[in-house]
Structure formats: structure tokens, C-alpha cells
């Protein structure tokens, strides 16, 4: 397996900033925040619905 190609952090930061500006412009033009969230999310809609946390009681301290 090949090692991952190195990432130019400055270029990546510039890409992220450009994406944020585009999202802000779209929101200012009246686009739905939910639509932007769906596009930007790695999880499909409804992914977390109906999931159980098996160790819920121990997680919340009961």
C-alpha cells in the first residue's frame, strides 16, 4: 500500500476558506441552511435516526 500523498496545508486552508465564503454567499442569497448541511455532511440524511447506544447508562453515569 502506498503512503498517502503529502498535503499542502496552505492550499487546503485556502480551499476551505473559499468553500466557507461560497456557503456564506449562498445563505445570504436565501438558500436553506439544511440544504447546505446535507451537501457538506459525510453522513446521509437519517443516518443517526433509530440508532441505539448500547452502553448509554454507563456513558451518562447511571
Coordinates of C-alpha atoms in Angstrom, one line a residue:
X1 CA 0.0 0.0 0.0
X2 CA 1.3 3.4 -0.9
X3 CA 1.7 6.1 1.8
X4 CA -0.7 9.0 1.4
X5 CA 0.4 11.8 -0.7
X6 CA 1.5 14.8 1.4
X7 CA -1.0 17.6 1.7
X8 CA -0.2 21.2 1.1
X9 CA -1.7 22.7 4.3
X10 CA -1.8 26.3 2.9
X11 CA -3.6 25.1 -0.2
X12 CA -6.1 23.1 1.9
X13 CA -6.7 26.1 4.2
X14 CA -7.4 28.3 1.1
X15 CA -9.8 25.7 -0.3
X16 CA -11.7 25.5 3.0
X17 CA -11.9 29.3 3.3
X18 CA -13.2 29.6 -0.3
X19 CA -15.8 26.9 0.5
X20 CA -16.9 28.8 3.6
X21 CA -17.2 32.0 1.6
X22 CA -19.3 30.3 -1.0
X23 CA -21.6 28.8 1.7
X24 CA -22.0 32.2 3.3
X25 CA -22.9 33.8 -0.1
X26 CA -25.5 31.0 -0.7
X27 CA -27.0 31.6 2.8
X28 CA -27.2 35.3 2.2
X29 CA -29.0 34.6 -1.1
X30 CA -31.7 32.7 0.8
X31 CA -30.6 29.1 0.3
X32 CA -31.7 26.8 3.1
X33 CA -29.1 26.0 5.8
X34 CA -30.4 22.4 5.8
X35 CA -29.6 22.0 2.1
X36 CA -26.0 23.2 2.7
X37 CA -25.7 20.9 5.7
X38 CA -26.8 17.9 3.6
X39 CA -24.3 18.8 0.9
X40 CA -21.4 19.3 3.4
X41 CA -22.1 16.3 5.6
X42 CA -20.4 13.0 5.2
X43 CA -23.4 11.2 6.7
X44 CA -26.5 10.6 4.6
X45 CA -29.8 12.1 5.8
X46 CA -31.3 10.0 8.6
X47 CA -28.1 8.2 9.4
X48 CA -28.3 8.7 13.2
X49 CA -32.1 8.1 13.5
X50 CA -33.1 4.9 15.2
X51 CA -29.6 4.1 16.4
X52 CA -29.2 2.8 19.9
X53 CA -26.3 3.5 22.3
X54 CA -25.8 0.1 23.9
X55 CA -23.8 1.5 26.8
X56 CA -25.9 4.6 27.3
X57 CA -26.3 4.2 31.1
X58 CA -22.6 3.9 31.7
X59 CA -21.9 6.8 29.4
X60 CA -24.2 9.2 31.2
X61 CA -23.1 7.9 34.6
X62 CA -26.1 5.9 35.8

